[in-house]
Coordinates of C-alpha atoms in Angstrom, one line a residue:
M1 CA -0.1 -0.1 0.0
H2 CA 1.4 3.4 -1.1
P3 CA 1.9 5.8 1.7
T4 CA -0.5 8.9 1.3
R5 CA 0.7 12.4 0.3
R6 CA 0.0 13.6 3.9
T7 CA 2.3 10.7 5.4
M8 CA 5.3 11.9 3.0
R9 CA 4.7 15.5 4.1
R10 CA 5.0 14.5 7.7
L11 CA 8.1 12.5 6.9
A12 CA 9.8 15.1 4.9
G13 CA 9.1 17.7 7.7
A14 CA 10.6 15.6 10.2
L15 CA 13.8 14.7 8.4
A16 CA 14.4 18.3 7.7
V17 CA 14.0 19.1 11.5
V18 CA 16.7 16.3 12.3
A19 CA 19.0 17.6 9.6
A20 CA 18.8 21.1 11.0
V21 CA 19.7 19.9 14.2
L22 CA 22.7 17.8 13.3
A23 CA 23.9 20.7 11.1
A24 CA 23.9 22.8 14.4
T25 CA 25.6 20.3 16.6
A26 CA 28.2 18.7 14.1
T27 CA 31.8 19.5 14.9
P28 CA 33.4 21.5 12.1
A29 CA 35.7 19.5 9.8
L30 CA 39.2 20.0 9.8
A31 CA 41.0 21.6 6.7
A32 CA 42.9 19.0 4.7
P33 CA 46.6 18.9 6.0
A34 CA 49.0 21.0 4.2
V35 CA 52.9 21.2 4.5
A36 CA 55.4 23.9 3.1
V37 CA 59.2 23.4 3.1
T38 CA 61.9 26.0 2.7
Q39 CA 65.5 24.4 2.1
S40 CA 68.9 26.2 2.6
A41 CA 71.9 26.0 0.6
P42 CA 74.0 23.1 1.0
A43 CA 76.6 23.6 3.8
D44 CA 80.3 22.6 3.1
D45 CA 79.7 19.1 4.4
G46 CA 76.6 18.7 2.1
V47 CA 74.1 18.9 4.7
V48 CA 70.9 20.8 3.5
R49 CA 68.4 22.0 6.1
L50 CA 64.7 21.8 5.4
S51 CA 62.4 24.0 7.5
V52 CA 59.2 22.1 7.5
T53 CA 55.8 23.7 8.4
G54 CA 52.3 22.3 8.5
A55 CA 48.7 23.1 9.2
G56 CA 45.3 21.2 9.2
F57 CA 46.6 18.4 11.0
A58 CA 44.5 16.3 13.6
A59 CA 46.1 17.2 17.2
T60 CA 45.1 13.6 18.5
P61 CA 47.2 10.8 19.7
P62 CA 49.6 9.4 18.7
G63 CA 50.8 12.4 16.6
I64 CA 52.5 12.2 13.3
Y65 CA 55.9 11.3 11.7
V66 CA 57.9 13.7 9.4
M67 CA 60.3 11.9 7.0
F68 CA 62.5 12.5 4.1
G69 CA 63.3 9.9 1.5
R70 CA 62.4 8.7 -1.8
E71 CA 59.2 9.9 -3.3
D72 CA 58.1 6.1 -4.5
A73 CA 59.4 4.6 -1.1
P74 CA 56.8 2.4 0.8
I75 CA 55.3 4.4 3.8
S76 CA 55.8 0.9 5.8
S77 CA 59.3 0.7 5.4
Q78 CA 61.1 3.3 7.5
G79 CA 64.4 1.8 6.4
A80 CA 63.8 3.5 3.1
F81 CA 63.9 7.0 4.5
Q82 CA 67.0 9.1 5.2
T83 CA 65.6 10.8 8.5
A84 CA 62.3 10.8 10.2
Q85 CA 61.1 12.8 13.1
Y86 CA 58.3 12.0 15.7
L87 CA 56.0 14.8 16.5
P88 CA 53.7 14.0 19.5
A89 CA 50.1 15.3 19.5
S90 CA 49.1 18.5 21.3
S91 CA 52.7 19.8 22.2
D92 CA 54.9 22.6 21.8
T93 CA 57.4 20.7 19.8
G94 CA 54.9 18.7 17.8
A95 CA 51.5 18.8 16.2
R96 CA 49.9 21.6 18.2
A97 CA 46.3 21.8 19.5
D98 CA 45.3 24.1 16.4
G99 CA 46.8 21.6 13.9
T100 CA 50.0 23.3 13.1
F101 CA 53.7 22.2 13.5
A102 CA 57.2 23.4 12.6
T103 CA 60.4 21.4 12.7
T104 CA 63.7 21.1 10.7
L105 CA 65.2 18.1 9.0
E106 CA 69.0 17.9 8.2
V107 CA 69.2 16.0 4.9
R108 CA 71.9 14.9 2.4
R109 CA 71.4 14.4 -1.4
A110 CA 72.6 10.9 -1.5
W111 CA 72.7 8.2 1.0
T112 CA 72.2 4.3 1.5
E113 CA 69.1 2.9 2.4
G114 CA 68.8 0.4 5.1
D115 CA 68.7 -2.4 2.5
G116 CA 71.9 -1.2 1.0
R117 CA 70.2 0.6 -2.0
E118 CA 71.9 3.7 -3.2
T119 CA 69.8 6.6 -3.4
D120 CA 70.5 10.1 -5.2
C121 CA 68.1 12.8 -5.2
A122 CA 69.6 14.5 -8.1
V123 CA 68.6 11.6 -10.4
E124 CA 65.4 10.2 -8.3
R125 CA 62.6 12.2 -7.1
C126 CA 62.7 12.7 -3.3
A127 CA 60.1 14.1 -1.0
V128 CA 59.0 15.2 2.4
F129 CA 56.4 12.9 3.9
T130 CA 53.8 13.0 6.8
V131 CA 52.1 10.0 8.1
K132 CA 50.2 8.9 11.3
A133 CA 52.4 7.8 14.0
D134 CA 52.7 4.1 15.3
G135 CA 51.4 2.4 12.3
V136 CA 47.8 3.8 12.7
P137 CA 46.0 3.2 9.5
D138 CA 44.6 6.7 9.1
R139 CA 45.5 8.0 5.7
T140 CA 44.0 11.5 6.4
Q141 CA 47.4 12.7 7.6
D142 CA 49.4 11.7 4.7
T143 CA 51.1 14.2 2.7
V144 CA 53.9 14.1 0.2
T145 CA 56.0 17.4 -0.7
P146 CA 58.5 16.9 -3.6
I147 CA 62.3 18.4 -2.8
F148 CA 64.9 19.0 -5.3
L149 CA 68.5 18.4 -4.3
P150 CA 70.5 19.2 -7.4
A151 CA 74.0 18.2 -8.5
L152 CA 76.5 19.8 -10.8
A153 CA 79.3 17.8 -12.7
A154 CA 82.3 19.6 -14.1
T155 CA 85.3 18.9 -15.9
P156 CA 88.2 19.7 -15.4
V157 CA 88.2 21.6 -12.3
A158 CA 92.1 20.7 -11.0
D159 CA 95.3 22.2 -12.1
L160 CA 93.6 24.2 -15.1
D161 CA 95.7 26.4 -17.3
P162 CA 95.6 29.9 -15.5
D163 CA 95.9 31.7 -18.8
E164 CA 92.8 29.9 -20.2
A165 CA 90.6 27.1 -19.8
D166 CA 87.4 25.4 -21.1
I167 CA 85.3 23.9 -18.3
H168 CA 82.2 21.6 -19.4
T169 CA 79.3 21.4 -16.7
E170 CA 76.5 19.1 -16.6
G171 CA 73.5 19.5 -14.0
E172 CA 70.7 17.1 -12.9
G173 CA 68.0 17.5 -10.3
F174 CA 67.2 21.3 -11.0
D175 CA 63.4 22.2 -10.4
P176 CA 62.2 23.7 -13.8
A177 CA 59.2 25.2 -11.8
A178 CA 61.0 27.0 -9.2
N179 CA 61.9 30.8 -8.8
G180 CA 59.0 31.7 -11.0
G181 CA 60.4 29.7 -14.1
N182 CA 63.3 32.2 -14.3
G183 CA 65.9 29.4 -13.6
F184 CA 69.1 29.8 -12.2
Y185 CA 72.8 31.3 -13.0
V186 CA 75.9 29.1 -13.6
A187 CA 78.7 31.5 -12.5
F188 CA 82.4 31.2 -12.1
G189 CA 84.3 33.3 -9.3
P190 CA 84.8 33.5 -5.8
R191 CA 82.0 32.6 -3.4
G192 CA 81.3 35.8 -1.0
P193 CA 78.7 35.8 1.9
N194 CA 76.3 37.4 -0.7
Y195 CA 77.3 35.2 -3.6
H196 CA 73.6 35.0 -4.9
V197 CA 72.8 38.7 -4.8
D198 CA 74.7 40.4 -7.7
A199 CA 75.7 38.1 -10.5
S200 CA 77.8 40.8 -12.2
R201 CA 80.8 40.0 -9.8
Y202 CA 81.5 36.9 -11.7
Q203 CA 83.9 36.6 -14.7
K204 CA 81.5 34.1 -16.5
V205 CA 77.5 34.1 -16.0
V206 CA 75.1 31.8 -18.1
Q207 CA 71.5 31.9 -17.3
V208 CA 69.8 28.4 -17.4
T209 CA 65.9 28.4 -17.9
P210 CA 63.0 26.4 -19.1
N211 CA 62.2 29.1 -21.5
P212 CA 65.4 30.7 -23.0
V213 CA 64.6 33.8 -25.0
T214 CA 68.2 35.1 -26.0
P215 CA 71.0 33.1 -27.8
T216 CA 73.2 33.3 -24.5
M217 CA 70.7 31.5 -22.2
V218 CA 70.6 27.6 -21.9
K219 CA 67.7 25.4 -21.9
L220 CA 66.6 23.6 -18.6
Q221 CA 65.2 20.4 -19.7
A222 CA 61.7 19.1 -18.2
D223 CA 63.7 16.6 -16.3
G224 CA 65.6 19.1 -14.5
S225 CA 68.9 18.6 -16.6
F226 CA 71.3 20.8 -18.5
A227 CA 74.7 21.1 -20.4
L228 CA 77.0 24.1 -21.0
D229 CA 80.5 25.1 -21.4
L230 CA 82.1 27.8 -19.7
A231 CA 84.8 29.0 -22.2
A232 CA 88.2 30.8 -21.8
V233 CA 88.0 30.9 -18.0
K234 CA 91.0 32.7 -16.6
A235 CA 92.8 32.7 -13.1
Q236 CA 92.9 36.3 -13.1
Y237 CA 90.3 38.9 -14.2
A238 CA 88.7 42.4 -13.4
V239 CA 84.9 42.8 -13.2
T240 CA 83.0 46.0 -12.7
A241 CA 79.7 45.6 -10.7
R242 CA 76.6 47.1 -10.9
D243 CA 77.4 50.0 -8.6
G244 CA 80.6 50.7 -10.9
T245 CA 82.8 49.1 -8.4
V246 CA 85.8 47.5 -10.1
T247 CA 87.3 44.4 -8.6
E248 CA 90.6 42.6 -9.7
V249 CA 90.4 38.7 -8.8
D250 CA 93.0 36.3 -8.5
C251 CA 91.9 32.7 -8.3
T252 CA 95.2 31.5 -7.4
D253 CA 95.3 33.4 -4.2
E254 CA 94.1 31.1 -1.4
A255 CA 92.4 33.9 0.1
T256 CA 89.9 34.2 -2.9
P257 CA 89.4 30.7 -4.2
C258 CA 87.2 30.4 -7.3
Q259 CA 84.2 28.1 -7.6
I260 CA 81.6 27.2 -10.1
L261 CA 78.3 28.3 -8.5
T262 CA 74.6 27.9 -9.2
F263 CA 72.0 30.1 -7.9
A264 CA 68.6 31.5 -8.4
A265 CA 68.5 34.0 -11.3
R266 CA 67.4 37.5 -11.1
G267 CA 67.8 37.6 -7.4
G268 CA 65.6 35.0 -6.4
A269 CA 65.5 33.7 -2.8
Y270 CA 65.0 30.0 -3.6
R271 CA 68.0 28.1 -2.2
G272 CA 67.3 25.0 -3.8
F273 CA 69.2 25.9 -7.1
D274 CA 72.5 26.2 -5.0
T275 CA 75.7 24.2 -5.7
F276 CA 79.3 24.9 -5.2
T277 CA 82.0 23.2 -7.3
P278 CA 85.6 24.2 -6.3
V279 CA 88.2 25.0 -9.1
T280 CA 92.0 25.0 -8.9
F281 CA 94.6 26.3 -11.0
G282 CA 98.2 25.2 -11.9
G283 CA 101.4 26.3 -13.9
D284 CA 102.6 29.7 -14.7
L285 CA 100.3 32.6 -15.1
G286 CA 100.4 35.0 -18.0
P287 CA 100.6 38.7 -17.9
G288 CA 97.6 39.3 -15.8
P289 CA 93.8 40.2 -16.0
G290 CA 92.5 41.1 -19.5
P291 CA 90.1 43.8 -20.3
G292 CA 87.0 43.7 -18.1
P293 CA 83.5 44.8 -19.2
G294 CA 82.9 48.3 -20.0
P295 CA 80.4 50.5 -21.9
G296 CA 82.5 50.7 -25.0
T297 CA 86.0 50.1 -26.3
P298 CA 88.3 52.8 -25.1
A299 CA 90.7 54.2 -27.9
I300 CA 92.8 57.5 -28.0
S301 CA 94.5 59.3 -31.1
V302 CA 97.6 61.4 -30.7
S303 CA 98.8 64.2 -32.7
P304 CA 101.8 64.5 -33.7
S305 CA 102.8 60.8 -32.6
S306 CA 106.2 60.8 -34.6
G307 CA 109.3 62.9 -35.7
L308 CA 109.0 65.1 -32.5
S309 CA 112.0 67.0 -31.7
P310 CA 114.4 65.2 -29.1
F311 CA 115.4 68.8 -27.7
G312 CA 113.1 71.0 -25.6
A313 CA 109.3 70.5 -25.2
T314 CA 106.5 69.6 -27.6
T315 CA 102.8 70.0 -27.1
I316 CA 100.8 67.0 -28.3
A317 CA 96.9 66.7 -28.9
V318 CA 95.1 63.5 -27.3
T319 CA 91.5 62.7 -28.0
G320 CA 89.6 59.7 -26.6
S321 CA 86.2 58.1 -27.0
G322 CA 84.7 54.9 -25.4
F323 CA 85.6 55.6 -21.8
R324 CA 83.5 55.1 -18.9
P325 CA 82.0 58.5 -17.9
A326 CA 82.2 58.1 -14.2
E327 CA 84.4 59.1 -11.2
P328 CA 87.2 58.5 -10.7
G329 CA 87.7 59.1 -14.3
I330 CA 91.0 58.3 -16.0
Y331 CA 94.7 59.5 -16.1
V332 CA 96.3 60.7 -19.6
A333 CA 100.1 59.9 -19.1
F334 CA 103.1 60.0 -21.1
G335 CA 106.3 57.6 -20.5
P336 CA 107.4 54.0 -20.8
A337 CA 104.9 51.0 -21.1
A338 CA 105.2 50.6 -17.2
G339 CA 101.8 49.1 -16.7
T340 CA 101.6 50.9 -13.5
T341 CA 98.8 53.1 -12.1
N342 CA 101.4 55.2 -10.2
A343 CA 101.3 58.6 -11.9
G344 CA 104.7 59.4 -10.4
A345 CA 106.3 56.9 -12.9
Y346 CA 105.4 59.0 -16.0
Q347 CA 106.8 62.4 -17.3
T348 CA 103.4 64.1 -17.2
T349 CA 99.9 63.3 -16.2
K350 CA 96.6 64.7 -16.5
W351 CA 93.4 63.7 -14.7
V352 CA 90.3 63.5 -17.0
H353 CA 87.2 62.8 -15.3
P354 CA 83.5 64.2 -15.3
G355 CA 83.8 66.6 -12.7
A356 CA 86.9 68.5 -13.9
A357 CA 87.7 72.1 -14.0
P358 CA 90.0 72.5 -17.1
S359 CA 93.4 73.2 -16.1
A360 CA 97.1 72.2 -16.5
T361 CA 96.5 69.1 -14.5
Q362 CA 92.8 68.2 -15.2
D363 CA 90.4 68.1 -18.1
V364 CA 86.7 66.9 -18.7
L365 CA 85.4 63.4 -19.4
S366 CA 82.1 64.1 -21.2
S367 CA 78.9 62.1 -20.5
T368 CA 79.3 60.1 -23.6
G369 CA 82.9 58.8 -22.7
T370 CA 84.7 61.2 -24.9
F371 CA 87.7 63.9 -24.0
S372 CA 90.1 66.1 -25.7
T373 CA 93.1 67.4 -24.0
T374 CA 96.8 68.2 -24.4
L375 CA 100.3 67.0 -23.0
T376 CA 103.6 68.8 -23.1
I377 CA 106.3 66.2 -23.3
G378 CA 110.2 66.1 -23.8
A379 CA 112.4 63.0 -25.0
A380 CA 114.1 62.7 -21.7
Y381 CA 113.2 63.1 -18.0
T382 CA 113.6 61.8 -14.6
H383 CA 110.7 60.1 -12.8
G384 CA 109.5 59.9 -9.5
S385 CA 111.8 57.2 -8.3
G386 CA 114.8 59.0 -9.4
N387 CA 115.4 56.9 -12.5
R388 CA 116.5 58.5 -15.6
V389 CA 114.1 58.1 -18.9
D390 CA 115.3 58.4 -22.4
C391 CA 112.5 58.1 -24.9
T392 CA 114.8 58.1 -27.9
A393 CA 116.2 54.8 -26.7
L394 CA 113.2 53.5 -25.0
A395 CA 109.8 52.8 -26.2
C396 CA 107.4 55.6 -24.8
F397 CA 103.7 56.0 -25.1
V398 CA 100.8 58.2 -24.2
Q399 CA 98.8 56.1 -22.1
T400 CA 95.4 55.9 -20.3
F401 CA 94.4 54.0 -17.1
A402 CA 91.7 54.0 -14.5
A403 CA 92.6 57.0 -12.0
H404 CA 93.4 56.9 -8.3
G405 CA 95.0 53.5 -8.3
S406 CA 92.1 51.8 -9.7
P407 CA 92.8 48.0 -10.5
D408 CA 90.2 48.3 -13.4
R409 CA 92.1 47.7 -16.8
T410 CA 89.2 48.2 -18.8
Q411 CA 90.3 51.8 -19.4
D412 CA 93.9 51.1 -20.5
T413 CA 95.0 52.3 -24.0
A414 CA 98.5 53.1 -25.4
V415 CA 99.7 55.0 -28.5
A416 CA 103.5 54.9 -29.4
V417 CA 105.2 58.2 -29.6
G418 CA 108.5 58.5 -31.7
F419 CA 111.1 61.4 -31.5
A420 CA 113.4 62.5 -34.7
G421 CA 116.7 60.5 -35.0
A422 CA 115.1 57.3 -33.9
A423 CA 112.4 55.3 -35.5
P424 CA 109.0 55.3 -33.7
P425 CA 109.4 52.5 -31.2
A426 CA 106.6 49.7 -31.5
A427 CA 104.5 48.7 -28.5
G428 CA 106.0 45.6 -26.9
A429 CA 109.5 45.9 -28.2
P430 CA 112.1 45.4 -25.6
V431 CA 115.1 47.7 -25.1
A432 CA 117.3 44.7 -24.6
A433 CA 117.2 40.9 -24.4
L434 CA 115.3 40.3 -21.2
A435 CA 117.6 38.6 -18.4
M436 CA 117.3 38.1 -14.6
S437 CA 120.1 38.0 -12.2
K438 CA 121.4 38.4 -8.6
L439 CA 118.2 37.0 -7.2
R440 CA 118.3 37.5 -3.5
I441 CA 115.6 36.6 -0.8
G442 CA 116.4 38.1 2.6
A443 CA 115.4 36.7 5.8
R444 CA 113.1 39.6 6.5
G445 CA 111.5 39.1 3.2
R446 CA 113.1 41.4 1.2
L447 CA 113.2 40.4 -2.4
R448 CA 115.9 41.7 -4.7
L449 CA 117.0 41.1 -8.4
V450 CA 118.5 42.8 -11.3
L451 CA 116.8 43.0 -14.8
T452 CA 118.3 43.9 -18.3
A453 CA 115.0 45.2 -19.5
P454 CA 111.5 46.3 -18.4
G455 CA 109.1 43.9 -17.7
R456 CA 106.3 42.3 -15.4
V457 CA 107.5 40.3 -12.2
T458 CA 105.5 37.6 -10.8
V459 CA 106.3 36.1 -7.4
K460 CA 104.3 33.1 -6.5
I461 CA 104.6 32.1 -2.8
A462 CA 103.7 29.0 -1.1
R463 CA 103.7 28.4 2.7
R464 CA 104.9 25.1 4.4
V465 CA 102.3 23.7 6.9
K466 CA 101.9 20.7 8.9
G467 CA 99.2 18.2 8.1
R468 CA 97.8 15.0 9.7
A469 CA 100.1 12.1 9.9
A470 CA 99.5 9.4 7.7
S471 CA 99.7 5.7 8.2
G472 CA 102.1 3.6 6.0
P473 CA 105.9 3.6 5.4
A474 CA 107.7 6.5 7.2
S475 CA 108.7 8.1 3.8
V476 CA 104.9 8.3 3.1
A477 CA 103.8 9.6 6.7
K478 CA 106.7 12.4 6.6
R479 CA 105.4 13.7 3.2
A480 CA 101.8 13.7 4.6
R481 CA 103.0 15.6 7.9
T482 CA 104.2 18.5 5.7
R483 CA 103.1 20.2 2.5
W484 CA 103.4 23.6 0.7
V485 CA 100.3 25.5 0.3
R486 CA 99.9 28.5 -2.3
A487 CA 99.8 31.7 0.1
K488 CA 99.7 34.3 -2.5
T489 CA 101.0 35.8 -5.6
I490 CA 102.5 39.2 -6.1
R491 CA 102.9 41.0 -9.5
F492 CA 104.2 44.3 -10.2
D493 CA 105.9 46.1 -13.1
V494 CA 109.2 47.4 -13.6
A495 CA 109.7 50.2 -16.2
Q496 CA 113.6 50.5 -16.3
A497 CA 116.4 48.1 -16.6
G498 CA 118.5 47.6 -13.3
P499 CA 118.0 46.8 -9.7
V500 CA 114.8 46.0 -8.4
A501 CA 113.6 45.7 -4.6
R502 CA 110.3 44.8 -3.2
T503 CA 109.2 43.8 0.3
L504 CA 107.1 40.7 0.2
R505 CA 105.2 41.2 3.6
L506 CA 105.3 37.5 4.9
R507 CA 104.8 36.1 8.3
R508 CA 107.9 35.9 10.6
G509 CA 109.2 32.8 11.7
E510 CA 107.5 30.7 8.6
R511 CA 109.1 28.8 5.8
Y512 CA 108.2 29.7 2.2
R513 CA 108.9 28.5 -1.2
I514 CA 109.1 31.6 -3.6
A515 CA 109.3 31.3 -7.4
V516 CA 110.1 34.4 -9.4
S517 CA 109.3 34.8 -13.2
V518 CA 109.7 37.9 -15.4
R519 CA 107.7 38.6 -18.7
G520 CA 109.1 41.1 -21.2
R521 CA 107.0 43.3 -23.4
D522 CA 107.7 41.0 -26.4
G523 CA 106.2 37.9 -24.3
A524 CA 109.4 36.5 -23.5
V525 CA 109.6 35.0 -20.0
V526 CA 112.6 34.2 -17.8
R527 CA 112.3 32.0 -14.5
A528 CA 114.3 31.6 -11.7
K529 CA 114.7 28.3 -9.7
P530 CA 112.3 28.4 -6.7
R531 CA 114.0 29.3 -3.6
V532 CA 113.0 28.1 0.0
V533 CA 113.6 30.7 2.7
R534 CA 112.7 30.8 6.4
L535 CA 111.8 34.2 7.6
R536 CA 113.4 35.3 11.1
A537 CA 111.0 35.3 13.9
A538 CA 110.1 38.6 15.3
R539 CA 112.0 39.6 18.4

């Protein structure tokens, strides 16, 4: 018998009342659990700190586990995870009463699992997991948060040619979606405390991105891999930062070792891209840093530049273009190709800079990097150190270089000037065959030698240090206990043939191995046998 319409209406009304009562008294449902992870750059020992926060978790016993391991690892196998933390319910250190938590996991990119399986997160997907503790079969607390721990492989990275070397790099495990899809930089240079802030401080910088838009960018593949070459890497270089600061870098100096770095592009805060690969150089260095970056190619013209009278003074006109129109400006000088920034080594010097008031010692550098000035010069003079210079026998030039002792070599130019009675000397032509003699290194660190021609002197200094004793034969153990560590490299230019003296500023009481070489203007290099010297201890 079918129910009447009146009965159906009564039943529907009763059900509506019950539903209303249940809705009014029901406990609100918890939001779905969610986890966020912020990762640090890897420490020197390879440890990465994962700061893990969660919300929406049930604050009921027995709490949860927070774990790190392979993304495809079975939850029931704790041996498959690298690390795990137990967070008890409703505690300050665990899952709080409001369903939130915060903790830190210290992890490594690669490890051996409990069953002997080797796992590397650069080639396998890894993650942070949450799961209800003590095997409780409550899957509502399960979360999986992918973590990327990349790796960079580079070759070669040891004993590179300091004058120029090519390095091939390959990367795996980089997250294509991180940093807003902007990718990361692959850079070469020293790693400072703010290495990820300003990419202009590096010698080489290449952007790797999922969506390259210029020919200089490299594509990051969907699987997080890439490959690129860093070409013509040098041990010495000069760079100009965004603020105009010029820095000269020597990667052979133990105080500024260089690395291949990867870090988020465009100043990104994501540290999951960061890797650090040390690079070392070996062999003999060439003549020093080449030209660094600048707004143009500096160039000068000199008139007249030949046939000048060797007697009395001559005024010459110098014009230039392509110079950086910023303080401290440049010096325009006349003298031998000394390669020094000390204005006292030249016969005459004029400071050319944007804020100049034209005078006998200054002139204006325009906003477009051009200038026009004059110098009054003669064939012979005595420079600031008391040495006599004869430009009828020695190659002399009008030269420009960054003012006030700046190490910026991007502003260097030179034009040869010749005097009547002698052919205009060519740039780089030595006055005489280069030779070095009477090399002495005193017990107080004073270097003395004699040169037959101008040149650039390079002094490579290694310090003897004690290491850990090694097991095995006595001869092997003895070698392990002492070793030579590169301390620093000093370079300076000598404008005239004759005796040279230099204080090396070394620590008293230490033993050093010192190698001296000289490169002439024609590229010829002479070397002295390395000397071992022990400096006297301070009294």
